[in-house]
């Protein structure tokens, strides 16, 4: 290190990665500094500068020799497990200073020779007693994988069959299709039969062991419960999200427009994702983006951007911190609070540049078969391409990663109304679909119909409107969000809670297809047994 380098370092003063000492007077204290930097992001310890005044107190040749030997000994004796130091000197007027560079450790947590774990806290250091923080250190260096930890007493009976089938169908699509395990055959098969179709001679238990969702002793992993659990929060109570839409711009406000109940959020990650997206779609405004009066609106914050932010929070959150994801909608902004800072030393500029370094590797590699993301590290970049005003904050003080998206106040907004351009015949709604009542804010079957069938009589005697403007009900919005992942008509009707019948298919599925909100995955064969519907 040159004299100019050490002057520049001195002029910046003590920070979390730089510490000054005039001399080594207390070996234990210096050892604690080495521990703290190893447990943090590394740093530099400079001997020969007064930490109070910043003035040089150069070391003589003999002091330099003695100091370097003492530092080497402390790195092996006062730091457990031992570390290696890169020791350098720089010449200043009157002598030299010694600079010890400490790398971030890859065997955390380190502790002193009394068994105390230290970590940097600004220019100072602090003791660590919280098991969650210790587990986070172990996770960062790969000695502990929280997503592969055991969920005590949980069994395969605590997993949701439908979610498991979606996962297996997406992961083993080619194999299952060759075996004819698609459509009705897939829905009616037991999980053991599906497992045997994937790998001959396997039942669900054996397949889940091979996929590492079951440990050798038969215990379920955290990843399995998060991905497939029926009542995930029974076993992992903090692995949930709190969603509140406030009146005003303060989190301390005592008025709110909407709040997701804890019971509604209870479930696996797929259920949580769908519930959160439904919360967004019913609380954010819709913008008229085209000149045509009846063109479809879009959310003021693009849906695709929200998907990226939500999936990142669900999949990359710290599993060690006992805190839920928090999602707040204010009048001027949206906040998404995810427990845990960015892992492995990542900084905000890294993720905005597309660097992908998952925190929960096993969960990340399997959630891709349930949640809509690519895993290529491009999600944040795609979200930023929408021109949003977004702020990312890696808050080490609160141990959370915060995404703040500003809402625009000058939008061309018509409440939260979407417009539908219905198929018409001579200016009237298509009578083969559900009847859309022009005097209602929601579309629904005419209450005068017999057995729920559409009424083909126009609303007016002489004429019908060319188009009908309508507002999606919460149930209809929920269906659209539910179909972010392709769904069969049976799955959609089960979601709504009605029996599987042609009338209900028309009411809850066909109507949204004709309105342009859903599309078929196999449009060339509308009556295909494996037909599914996805958000358009």
Short mmCIF file of C-alpha atoms in Angstrom, two decimals:
data_model
loop_
_atom_site.label_atom_id
_atom_site.label_comp_id
_atom_site.label_asym_id
_atom_site.label_seq_id
_atom_site.Cartn_x
_atom_site.Cartn_y
_atom_site.Cartn_z
CA UNK A 1 0.00 0.00 0.00
CA UNK A 2 1.40 3.42 -0.96
CA UNK A 3 1.61 6.53 1.19
CA UNK A 4 -1.17 8.10 -0.92
CA UNK A 5 -3.38 5.07 -0.28
CA UNK A 6 -2.98 5.25 3.49
CA UNK A 7 -3.59 9.02 3.50
CA UNK A 8 -6.77 8.52 1.52
CA UNK A 9 -7.86 5.79 3.95
CA UNK A 10 -7.07 7.96 6.96
CA UNK A 11 -9.01 10.92 5.56
CA UNK A 12 -12.16 8.79 5.18
CA UNK A 13 -12.13 8.05 8.91
CA UNK A 14 -13.31 4.95 10.74
CA UNK A 15 -16.20 3.13 9.11
CA UNK A 16 -17.58 -0.37 9.43
CA UNK A 17 -14.78 -1.82 7.29
CA UNK A 18 -11.87 0.29 8.58
CA UNK A 19 -10.57 0.46 12.16
CA UNK A 20 -7.64 2.56 13.50
CA UNK A 21 -5.39 1.75 16.47
CA UNK A 22 -2.27 3.56 17.65
CA UNK A 23 -0.73 0.39 19.11
CA UNK A 24 -1.76 -3.11 20.10
CA UNK A 25 -2.29 -2.60 23.81
CA UNK A 26 -5.11 -5.10 24.38
CA UNK A 27 -4.72 -8.37 22.48
CA UNK A 28 -8.20 -9.53 23.39
CA UNK A 29 -9.80 -6.33 22.03
CA UNK A 30 -7.88 -6.62 18.76
CA UNK A 31 -8.91 -10.26 18.50
CA UNK A 32 -12.55 -9.20 18.88
CA UNK A 33 -12.10 -6.74 15.99
CA UNK A 34 -10.73 -9.52 13.80
CA UNK A 35 -13.72 -11.71 14.73
CA UNK A 36 -16.21 -8.92 13.98
CA UNK A 37 -14.75 -8.20 10.55
CA UNK A 38 -14.60 -11.90 9.65
CA UNK A 39 -18.28 -12.26 10.55
CA UNK A 40 -19.17 -9.15 8.54
CA UNK A 41 -17.89 -8.22 5.08
CA UNK A 42 -14.21 -8.16 5.95
CA UNK A 43 -12.24 -4.97 6.55
CA UNK A 44 -8.91 -3.39 7.37
CA UNK A 45 -7.21 -2.82 10.72
CA UNK A 46 -4.63 -0.02 10.60
CA UNK A 47 -2.02 0.17 13.38
CA UNK A 48 -0.27 3.54 13.77
CA UNK A 49 -3.21 6.00 13.57
CA UNK A 50 -5.00 7.55 16.55
CA UNK A 51 -8.64 6.47 16.32
CA UNK A 52 -9.83 9.63 18.11
CA UNK A 53 -7.90 12.34 16.24
CA UNK A 54 -6.86 10.58 13.03
CA UNK A 55 -3.23 11.70 13.58
CA UNK A 56 -0.36 9.42 12.62
CA UNK A 57 1.78 7.86 15.36
CA UNK A 58 4.23 5.94 13.17
CA UNK A 59 5.81 2.66 14.19
CA UNK A 60 9.57 2.12 14.27
CA UNK A 61 11.17 -0.78 12.40
CA UNK A 62 11.23 -2.91 15.56
CA UNK A 63 7.58 -2.07 16.34
CA UNK A 64 6.55 -3.06 12.82
CA UNK A 65 8.19 -6.49 13.28
CA UNK A 66 6.61 -7.00 16.68
CA UNK A 67 3.14 -5.85 15.49
CA UNK A 68 3.04 -8.11 12.44
CA UNK A 69 4.02 -11.12 14.58
CA UNK A 70 1.36 -10.29 17.17
CA UNK A 71 -1.35 -9.95 14.52
CA UNK A 72 -0.46 -13.30 12.96
CA UNK A 73 -0.57 -14.99 16.37
CA UNK A 74 -3.92 -13.40 17.29
CA UNK A 75 -5.46 -14.49 13.98
CA UNK A 76 -4.85 -18.11 14.97
CA UNK A 77 -5.18 -17.95 18.77
CA UNK A 78 -7.82 -15.26 19.44
CA UNK A 79 -10.11 -16.07 16.51
CA UNK A 80 -11.92 -19.44 16.40
CA UNK A 81 -11.73 -20.97 13.85
CA UNK A 82 -8.45 -19.35 12.88
CA UNK A 83 -8.17 -16.96 9.94
CA UNK A 84 -5.41 -15.76 7.63
CA UNK A 85 -4.43 -12.10 7.43
CA UNK A 86 -2.91 -10.15 4.55
CA UNK A 87 -0.45 -7.83 6.34
CA UNK A 88 1.12 -4.85 4.57
CA UNK A 89 2.98 -1.68 5.56
CA UNK A 90 2.98 1.88 4.30
CA UNK A 91 5.64 4.51 4.81
CA UNK A 92 4.65 7.82 6.39
CA UNK A 93 6.68 10.70 7.80
CA UNK A 94 8.56 9.44 10.84
CA UNK A 95 8.10 5.70 10.30
CA UNK A 96 5.49 3.22 9.08
CA UNK A 97 1.95 2.00 9.69
CA UNK A 98 0.79 -1.62 9.52
CA UNK A 99 -2.36 -2.56 7.60
CA UNK A 100 -4.02 -5.93 8.23
CA UNK A 101 -6.64 -6.88 5.64
CA UNK A 102 -9.30 -9.30 6.89
CA UNK A 103 -11.41 -11.19 4.36
CA UNK A 104 -15.04 -12.04 4.94
CA UNK A 105 -14.99 -15.48 6.51
CA UNK A 106 -16.28 -18.58 4.78
CA UNK A 107 -16.69 -20.54 8.04
CA UNK A 108 -19.05 -18.28 10.02
CA UNK A 109 -19.83 -17.69 12.79
CA UNK A 110 -16.37 -16.90 14.19
CA UNK A 111 -15.94 -16.30 17.91
CA UNK A 112 -13.20 -15.11 20.24
CA UNK A 113 -11.26 -17.34 22.62
CA UNK A 114 -13.99 -16.85 25.23
CA UNK A 115 -16.67 -18.20 22.88
CA UNK A 116 -18.32 -14.81 22.16
CA UNK A 117 -19.46 -14.02 18.62
CA UNK A 118 -18.86 -10.44 17.47
CA UNK A 119 -20.04 -8.56 14.37
CA UNK A 120 -19.41 -5.05 13.08
CA UNK A 121 -21.94 -2.38 14.03
CA UNK A 122 -20.96 0.78 12.18
CA UNK A 123 -17.47 1.80 13.29
CA UNK A 124 -17.93 -0.25 16.47
CA UNK A 125 -18.75 -3.91 17.12
CA UNK A 126 -21.41 -5.79 19.08
CA UNK A 127 -22.00 -9.23 20.55
CA UNK A 128 -24.36 -11.65 18.82
CA UNK A 129 -26.70 -13.82 20.89
CA UNK A 130 -29.69 -14.22 18.55
CA UNK A 131 -29.91 -17.75 17.12
CA UNK A 132 -31.54 -16.38 13.98
CA UNK A 133 -28.55 -14.13 13.31
CA UNK A 134 -26.16 -17.00 13.95
CA UNK A 135 -28.16 -19.20 11.57
CA UNK A 136 -28.02 -16.46 8.95
CA UNK A 137 -24.23 -16.39 9.19
CA UNK A 138 -24.09 -20.15 8.79
CA UNK A 139 -26.45 -19.97 5.81
CA UNK A 140 -24.28 -17.38 4.07
CA UNK A 141 -21.20 -19.60 4.16
CA UNK A 142 -23.09 -22.76 3.20
CA UNK A 143 -22.77 -24.66 6.49
CA UNK A 144 -26.53 -24.54 7.11
CA UNK A 145 -29.42 -24.68 4.61
CA UNK A 146 -32.61 -23.52 6.36
CA UNK A 147 -34.83 -24.65 3.48
CA UNK A 148 -33.58 -28.23 4.00
CA UNK A 149 -34.08 -28.18 7.77
CA UNK A 150 -36.59 -30.51 9.44
CA UNK A 151 -40.23 -29.63 10.14
CA UNK A 152 -40.77 -31.64 13.29
CA UNK A 153 -43.72 -34.07 13.34
CA UNK A 154 -44.99 -33.08 9.87
CA UNK A 155 -45.84 -35.92 7.44
CA UNK A 156 -46.89 -36.35 3.82
CA UNK A 157 -50.52 -36.14 4.98
CA UNK A 158 -49.90 -32.46 5.77
CA UNK A 159 -49.22 -31.64 2.10
CA UNK A 160 -51.83 -30.39 -0.36
CA UNK A 161 -52.58 -32.91 -3.11
CA UNK A 162 -53.58 -30.38 -5.78
CA UNK A 163 -50.44 -28.28 -5.32
CA UNK A 164 -48.27 -31.39 -5.45
CA UNK A 165 -49.93 -32.43 -8.71
CA UNK A 166 -49.32 -29.00 -10.25
CA UNK A 167 -45.66 -29.23 -9.24
CA UNK A 168 -45.18 -32.77 -10.53
CA UNK A 169 -47.05 -32.01 -13.74
CA UNK A 170 -44.85 -28.98 -14.45
CA UNK A 171 -41.58 -30.65 -13.46
CA UNK A 172 -42.18 -33.97 -15.21
CA UNK A 173 -44.42 -32.77 -18.04
CA UNK A 174 -42.74 -34.80 -20.81
CA UNK A 175 -42.73 -38.07 -18.88
CA UNK A 176 -46.33 -37.72 -17.70
CA UNK A 177 -47.56 -36.80 -21.18
CA UNK A 178 -45.93 -39.92 -22.65
CA UNK A 179 -47.67 -42.02 -19.98
CA UNK A 180 -51.03 -40.38 -20.75
CA UNK A 181 -51.14 -38.83 -17.28
CA UNK A 182 -52.72 -35.53 -18.34
CA UNK A 183 -56.09 -33.83 -18.04
CA UNK A 184 -58.76 -35.93 -16.35
CA UNK A 185 -56.36 -38.86 -15.92
CA UNK A 186 -54.02 -36.67 -13.88
CA UNK A 187 -56.83 -35.20 -11.79
CA UNK A 188 -58.35 -38.58 -10.98
CA UNK A 189 -55.05 -40.38 -10.26
CA UNK A 190 -53.71 -40.77 -6.75
CA UNK A 191 -50.35 -39.27 -5.89
CA UNK A 192 -48.86 -42.76 -5.65
CA UNK A 193 -50.08 -43.47 -9.19
CA UNK A 194 -48.56 -40.21 -10.44
CA UNK A 195 -45.26 -41.08 -8.72
CA UNK A 196 -45.26 -44.52 -10.34
CA UNK A 197 -45.87 -42.94 -13.77
CA UNK A 198 -42.85 -40.69 -13.21
CA UNK A 199 -40.56 -43.49 -11.98
CA UNK A 200 -41.65 -47.10 -12.15
CA UNK A 201 -41.90 -48.76 -8.76
CA UNK A 202 -42.06 -45.45 -6.88
CA UNK A 203 -44.80 -44.28 -4.58
CA UNK A 204 -45.09 -40.70 -3.32
CA UNK A 205 -42.90 -41.41 -0.28
CA UNK A 206 -40.04 -42.79 -2.36
CA UNK A 207 -40.34 -40.07 -4.99
CA UNK A 208 -40.27 -37.31 -2.36
CA UNK A 209 -37.17 -38.87 -0.80
CA UNK A 210 -35.43 -38.92 -4.15
CA UNK A 211 -36.41 -35.28 -4.74
CA UNK A 212 -34.98 -34.46 -1.26
CA UNK A 213 -38.26 -33.16 0.14
CA UNK A 214 -38.16 -36.00 2.65
CA UNK A 215 -35.02 -36.50 4.74
CA UNK A 216 -33.56 -40.00 5.28
CA UNK A 217 -35.34 -40.28 8.65
CA UNK A 218 -38.71 -39.56 6.98
CA UNK A 219 -38.99 -35.96 8.19
CA UNK A 220 -40.39 -33.29 5.87
CA UNK A 221 -38.14 -30.37 4.98
CA UNK A 222 -38.99 -26.68 5.32
CA UNK A 223 -38.98 -26.39 1.50
CA UNK A 224 -41.61 -29.13 1.20
CA UNK A 225 -43.87 -27.44 3.74
CA UNK A 226 -43.47 -24.03 2.10
CA UNK A 227 -44.17 -25.36 -1.39
CA UNK A 228 -46.88 -27.93 -0.74
CA UNK A 229 -48.25 -27.50 2.79
CA UNK A 230 -52.01 -27.45 3.40
CA UNK A 231 -51.70 -25.29 6.51
CA UNK A 232 -48.09 -24.16 6.32
CA UNK A 233 -48.41 -21.65 9.15
CA UNK A 234 -49.38 -24.37 11.60
CA UNK A 235 -45.78 -25.55 11.37
CA UNK A 236 -44.03 -22.35 10.25
CA UNK A 237 -46.15 -19.53 11.73
CA UNK A 238 -44.00 -16.60 10.56
CA UNK A 239 -43.71 -17.80 6.95
CA UNK A 240 -46.59 -15.62 5.87
CA UNK A 241 -47.35 -12.10 4.66
CA UNK A 242 -49.17 -9.15 6.19
CA UNK A 243 -51.01 -7.08 3.56
CA UNK A 244 -52.58 -3.72 4.48
CA UNK A 245 -53.85 -0.87 2.32
CA UNK A 246 -53.64 2.32 4.41
CA UNK A 247 -55.52 5.59 4.13
CA UNK A 248 -52.80 8.23 3.81
CA UNK A 249 -49.05 7.82 3.68
CA UNK A 250 -48.08 6.76 7.21
CA UNK A 251 -47.64 3.24 8.50
CA UNK A 252 -48.80 4.55 11.87
CA UNK A 253 -52.18 5.54 10.46
CA UNK A 254 -55.17 3.96 12.18
CA UNK A 255 -57.35 3.84 9.07
CA UNK A 256 -57.03 1.31 6.30
CA UNK A 257 -59.01 0.50 3.18
CA UNK A 258 -58.26 -3.19 3.00
CA UNK A 259 -56.48 -5.85 5.02
CA UNK A 260 -55.86 -9.52 4.29
CA UNK A 261 -56.86 -11.63 7.28
CA UNK A 262 -54.26 -14.05 8.60
CA UNK A 263 -56.60 -16.99 7.93
CA UNK A 264 -56.93 -15.98 4.26
CA UNK A 265 -53.14 -15.93 3.89
CA UNK A 266 -52.61 -19.33 5.50
CA UNK A 267 -51.23 -21.79 3.01
CA UNK A 268 -48.22 -22.62 0.83
CA UNK A 269 -46.24 -20.22 -1.35
CA UNK A 270 -48.52 -20.64 -4.35
CA UNK A 271 -51.55 -19.75 -2.26
CA UNK A 272 -49.72 -16.81 -0.70
CA UNK A 273 -48.67 -15.56 -4.14
CA UNK A 274 -52.23 -15.70 -5.45
CA UNK A 275 -53.63 -13.98 -2.34
CA UNK A 276 -51.05 -11.19 -2.51
CA UNK A 277 -51.66 -10.59 -6.22
CA UNK A 278 -55.42 -10.48 -5.59
CA UNK A 279 -54.75 -7.89 -2.86
CA UNK A 280 -52.84 -5.76 -5.37
CA UNK A 281 -55.42 -6.02 -8.15
CA UNK A 282 -58.30 -4.96 -5.93
CA UNK A 283 -56.45 -2.06 -4.26
CA UNK A 284 -54.38 -0.53 -7.07
CA UNK A 285 -56.07 1.61 -9.69
CA UNK A 286 -56.50 0.71 -13.33
CA UNK A 287 -55.20 3.04 -16.01
CA UNK A 288 -56.76 3.66 -19.42
CA UNK A 289 -53.65 3.21 -21.59
CA UNK A 290 -55.24 3.34 -25.05
CA UNK A 291 -57.41 5.94 -26.73
CA UNK A 292 -60.30 3.60 -27.45
CA UNK A 293 -63.07 4.02 -24.90
CA UNK A 294 -63.53 0.29 -24.46
CA UNK A 295 -59.88 -0.81 -24.47
CA UNK A 296 -58.68 -2.84 -21.52
CA UNK A 297 -57.08 -0.89 -18.71
CA UNK A 298 -54.00 -2.01 -16.80
CA UNK A 299 -52.81 -1.67 -13.24
CA UNK A 300 -51.04 1.59 -12.42
CA UNK A 301 -48.06 -0.58 -11.40
CA UNK A 302 -47.69 -3.20 -14.16
CA UNK A 303 -48.82 -6.65 -13.09
CA UNK A 304 -45.63 -8.28 -14.39
CA UNK A 305 -43.50 -6.00 -12.21
CA UNK A 306 -45.56 -6.82 -9.14
CA UNK A 307 -45.17 -10.53 -9.90
CA UNK A 308 -41.37 -10.16 -9.94
CA UNK A 309 -41.28 -8.24 -6.66
CA UNK A 310 -43.67 -10.64 -4.89
CA UNK A 311 -41.94 -13.81 -6.10
CA UNK A 312 -38.57 -12.41 -5.01
CA UNK A 313 -39.94 -11.70 -1.55
CA UNK A 314 -41.48 -15.18 -1.21
CA UNK A 315 -38.54 -17.19 -2.54
CA UNK A 316 -35.52 -15.15 -1.44
CA UNK A 317 -36.65 -14.06 2.03
CA UNK A 318 -34.51 -15.15 4.97
CA UNK A 319 -35.95 -18.28 6.54
CA UNK A 320 -33.95 -17.63 9.71
CA UNK A 321 -35.58 -14.37 10.77
CA UNK A 322 -38.84 -14.76 12.68
CA UNK A 323 -40.72 -12.08 10.79
CA UNK A 324 -43.39 -12.12 8.06
CA UNK A 325 -43.22 -10.42 4.69
CA UNK A 326 -45.02 -7.09 4.97
CA UNK A 327 -46.79 -5.45 2.04
CA UNK A 328 -48.21 -1.96 2.49
CA UNK A 329 -50.16 0.14 0.01
CA UNK A 330 -50.18 3.88 0.75
CA UNK A 331 -51.75 6.70 -1.23
CA UNK A 332 -48.38 7.61 -2.78
CA UNK A 333 -46.39 4.35 -2.73
CA UNK A 334 -46.27 0.59 -2.33
CA UNK A 335 -43.80 -1.02 0.08
CA UNK A 336 -42.66 -4.67 0.09
CA UNK A 337 -40.64 -5.60 3.17
CA UNK A 338 -38.77 -8.91 2.93
CA UNK A 339 -37.02 -10.34 6.03
CA UNK A 340 -33.23 -10.52 5.71
CA UNK A 341 -30.73 -8.37 3.86
CA UNK A 342 -29.32 -9.37 0.48
CA UNK A 343 -27.31 -12.62 0.84
CA UNK A 344 -23.66 -13.36 0.18
CA UNK A 345 -22.54 -9.74 0.24
CA UNK A 346 -24.75 -8.66 -2.67
CA UNK A 347 -25.44 -4.97 -3.01
CA UNK A 348 -28.41 -3.19 -4.59
CA UNK A 349 -26.47 -2.38 -7.76
CA UNK A 350 -25.71 -6.09 -8.18
CA UNK A 351 -29.36 -7.16 -8.36
CA UNK A 352 -30.32 -4.24 -10.59
CA UNK A 353 -27.55 -5.35 -12.95
CA UNK A 354 -29.00 -8.86 -13.10
CA UNK A 355 -26.75 -10.73 -10.65
CA UNK A 356 -28.57 -13.81 -9.34
CA UNK A 357 -27.31 -15.44 -6.14
CA UNK A 358 -30.23 -17.22 -4.43
CA UNK A 359 -30.34 -17.36 -0.65
CA UNK A 360 -32.46 -20.51 -0.44
CA UNK A 361 -31.01 -22.64 -3.23
CA UNK A 362 -33.15 -25.76 -2.82
CA UNK A 363 -36.37 -23.77 -2.47
CA UNK A 364 -35.40 -21.52 -5.39
CA UNK A 365 -34.67 -24.45 -7.73
CA UNK A 366 -38.06 -26.08 -7.04
CA UNK A 367 -40.39 -23.09 -6.67
CA UNK A 368 -39.84 -22.38 -10.36
CA UNK A 369 -42.33 -25.20 -11.11
CA UNK A 370 -45.07 -23.43 -9.13
CA UNK A 371 -44.43 -19.70 -9.32
CA UNK A 372 -44.03 -17.55 -12.46
CA UNK A 373 -40.33 -16.70 -12.66
CA UNK A 374 -37.40 -17.74 -14.85
CA UNK A 375 -34.60 -17.98 -12.29
CA UNK A 376 -32.18 -16.25 -14.66
CA UNK A 377 -31.72 -13.12 -12.55
CA UNK A 378 -33.48 -10.88 -15.08
CA UNK A 379 -36.72 -10.31 -13.18
CA UNK A 380 -35.74 -7.05 -11.47
CA UNK A 381 -34.34 -5.69 -14.75
CA UNK A 382 -37.59 -6.51 -16.57
CA UNK A 383 -39.56 -4.80 -13.83
CA UNK A 384 -37.41 -1.66 -14.11
CA UNK A 385 -37.97 -1.57 -17.86
CA UNK A 386 -41.58 -0.60 -17.13
CA UNK A 387 -40.30 2.86 -16.20
CA UNK A 388 -41.28 2.63 -12.54
CA UNK A 389 -39.88 4.89 -9.87
CA UNK A 390 -38.46 2.19 -7.60
CA UNK A 391 -36.14 2.38 -4.61
CA UNK A 392 -34.32 -0.66 -3.22
CA UNK A 393 -32.95 -0.53 0.34
CA UNK A 394 -30.71 -3.16 1.89
CA UNK A 395 -31.31 -2.26 5.55
CA UNK A 396 -28.79 -3.94 7.84
CA UNK A 397 -30.24 -2.19 10.89
CA UNK A 398 -33.70 -3.75 10.54
CA UNK A 399 -32.45 -6.91 8.79
CA UNK A 400 -34.77 -6.52 5.82
CA UNK A 401 -34.77 -5.76 2.12
CA UNK A 402 -37.26 -3.04 1.19
CA UNK A 403 -38.72 -2.30 -2.25
CA UNK A 404 -40.60 0.99 -2.54
CA UNK A 405 -42.61 1.70 -5.72
CA UNK A 406 -44.01 5.19 -6.08
CA UNK A 407 -47.58 5.57 -7.29
CA UNK A 408 -48.36 8.23 -9.88
CA UNK A 409 -50.85 10.87 -8.89
CA UNK A 410 -51.67 12.13 -12.40
CA UNK A 411 -53.01 8.91 -13.90
CA UNK A 412 -55.97 8.75 -16.24
CA UNK A 413 -57.99 6.56 -13.92
CA UNK A 414 -61.61 5.53 -13.92
CA UNK A 415 -61.92 4.20 -10.37
CA UNK A 416 -60.84 0.58 -10.61
CA UNK A 417 -63.08 -0.10 -13.58
CA UNK A 418 -61.96 -2.30 -16.44
CA UNK A 419 -63.73 -2.24 -19.79
CA UNK A 420 -64.91 -5.24 -21.75
CA UNK A 421 -65.62 -5.39 -25.46
CA UNK A 422 -68.06 -8.27 -25.75
CA UNK A 423 -68.78 -10.37 -28.80
CA UNK A 424 -71.91 -8.82 -30.27
CA UNK A 425 -74.50 -9.75 -32.80
CA UNK A 426 -76.35 -6.82 -34.34
CA UNK A 427 -75.17 -4.67 -31.45
CA UNK A 428 -76.34 -7.04 -28.68
CA UNK A 429 -74.33 -9.22 -26.31
CA UNK A 430 -73.64 -12.74 -27.49
CA UNK A 431 -76.41 -14.83 -25.99
CA UNK A 432 -74.21 -17.92 -25.95
CA UNK A 433 -72.19 -16.48 -23.10
CA UNK A 434 -73.18 -15.22 -19.71
CA UNK A 435 -75.55 -12.28 -19.73
CA UNK A 436 -73.85 -8.99 -18.90
CA UNK A 437 -76.21 -6.54 -17.26
CA UNK A 438 -75.57 -2.95 -18.24
CA UNK A 439 -77.15 -1.59 -15.08
CA UNK A 440 -74.67 -3.43 -12.85
CA UNK A 441 -71.04 -2.88 -11.97
CA UNK A 442 -70.32 -6.58 -12.17
CA UNK A 443 -71.12 -9.14 -14.78
CA UNK A 444 -73.25 -12.04 -13.62
CA UNK A 445 -76.03 -14.33 -14.84
CA UNK A 446 -79.40 -12.63 -15.00
CA UNK A 447 -81.25 -13.38 -11.79
CA UNK A 448 -84.41 -13.99 -13.83
CA UNK A 449 -82.95 -16.96 -15.66
CA UNK A 450 -84.13 -20.45 -14.98
CA UNK A 451 -81.61 -22.73 -13.30
CA UNK A 452 -78.87 -20.18 -13.79
CA UNK A 453 -78.97 -20.18 -17.60
CA UNK A 454 -78.41 -16.88 -19.41
CA UNK A 455 -81.39 -14.78 -20.33
CA UNK A 456 -81.29 -14.09 -24.07
CA UNK A 457 -83.69 -11.17 -23.85
CA UNK A 458 -82.04 -7.77 -24.41
CA UNK A 459 -82.15 -5.28 -21.57
CA UNK A 460 -84.07 -2.80 -23.67
CA UNK A 461 -86.96 -3.52 -25.98
CA UNK A 462 -85.69 -1.91 -29.15
CA UNK A 463 -81.91 -1.83 -28.92
CA UNK A 464 -78.82 -3.03 -27.08
CA UNK A 465 -75.63 -1.08 -26.40
CA UNK A 466 -72.75 -1.87 -28.73
CA UNK A 467 -70.47 -2.45 -25.77
CA UNK A 468 -70.99 -2.71 -22.07
CA UNK A 469 -68.58 -1.27 -19.54
CA UNK A 470 -68.24 -3.45 -16.50
CA UNK A 471 -66.24 -3.80 -13.33
CA UNK A 472 -64.77 -7.16 -12.34
CA UNK A 473 -65.97 -8.45 -9.02
CA UNK A 474 -63.44 -9.59 -6.44
CA UNK A 475 -64.31 -13.21 -7.26
CA UNK A 476 -63.65 -12.63 -10.96
CA UNK A 477 -60.37 -10.86 -10.21
CA UNK A 478 -59.41 -13.78 -8.00
CA UNK A 479 -60.07 -16.22 -10.87
CA UNK A 480 -57.87 -14.17 -13.22
CA UNK A 481 -55.05 -14.06 -10.65
CA UNK A 482 -55.52 -17.78 -9.93
CA UNK A 483 -54.85 -18.43 -13.62
CA UNK A 484 -51.39 -16.81 -13.50
CA UNK A 485 -50.49 -20.49 -13.58
CA UNK A 486 -52.49 -22.46 -16.22
CA UNK A 487 -55.61 -24.01 -14.62
CA UNK A 488 -58.22 -26.48 -15.78
CA UNK A 489 -61.90 -25.57 -15.67
CA UNK A 490 -62.33 -28.05 -12.83
CA UNK A 491 -59.60 -26.35 -10.80
CA UNK A 492 -61.19 -22.93 -11.41
CA UNK A 493 -64.62 -24.11 -10.28
CA UNK A 494 -63.10 -25.75 -7.20
CA UNK A 495 -61.46 -22.42 -6.44
CA UNK A 496 -64.83 -20.66 -6.72
CA UNK A 497 -66.52 -23.35 -4.65
CA UNK A 498 -69.23 -24.47 -7.12
CA UNK A 499 -69.92 -27.86 -8.67
CA UNK A 500 -68.43 -28.93 -11.97
CA UNK A 501 -71.20 -28.19 -14.50
CA UNK A 502 -71.42 -26.68 -17.99
CA UNK A 503 -73.47 -23.78 -16.67
CA UNK A 504 -70.79 -22.86 -14.15
CA UNK A 505 -68.04 -23.30 -16.74
CA UNK A 506 -69.80 -20.72 -18.93
CA UNK A 507 -70.36 -18.41 -16.00
CA UNK A 508 -66.90 -18.47 -14.47
CA UNK A 509 -64.57 -19.52 -17.30
CA UNK A 510 -66.01 -18.94 -20.76
CA UNK A 511 -67.18 -15.43 -19.89
CA UNK A 512 -63.65 -14.36 -18.90
CA UNK A 513 -62.21 -15.92 -22.05
CA UNK A 514 -64.68 -14.04 -24.25
CA UNK A 515 -63.96 -10.86 -22.33
CA UNK A 516 -60.23 -11.19 -23.02
CA UNK A 517 -59.00 -11.86 -19.50
CA UNK A 518 -58.24 -15.56 -19.92
CA UNK A 519 -56.95 -17.54 -22.86
CA UNK A 520 -56.86 -21.24 -23.69
CA UNK A 521 -53.57 -23.09 -23.61
CA UNK A 522 -54.85 -25.18 -26.55
CA UNK A 523 -57.01 -22.75 -28.56
CA UNK A 524 -57.02 -24.97 -31.68
CA UNK A 525 -58.90 -27.65 -29.79
CA UNK A 526 -61.27 -25.92 -27.34
CA UNK A 527 -62.78 -29.19 -26.11
CA UNK A 528 -59.46 -30.93 -25.47
CA UNK A 529 -59.44 -33.01 -22.28
CA UNK A 530 -56.21 -31.33 -21.17
CA UNK A 531 -57.47 -27.81 -21.90
CA UNK A 532 -56.32 -25.18 -19.44
CA UNK A 533 -56.79 -21.45 -19.05
CA UNK A 534 -54.25 -18.81 -18.19
CA UNK A 535 -54.23 -15.08 -17.60
CA UNK A 536 -53.96 -13.25 -20.91
#
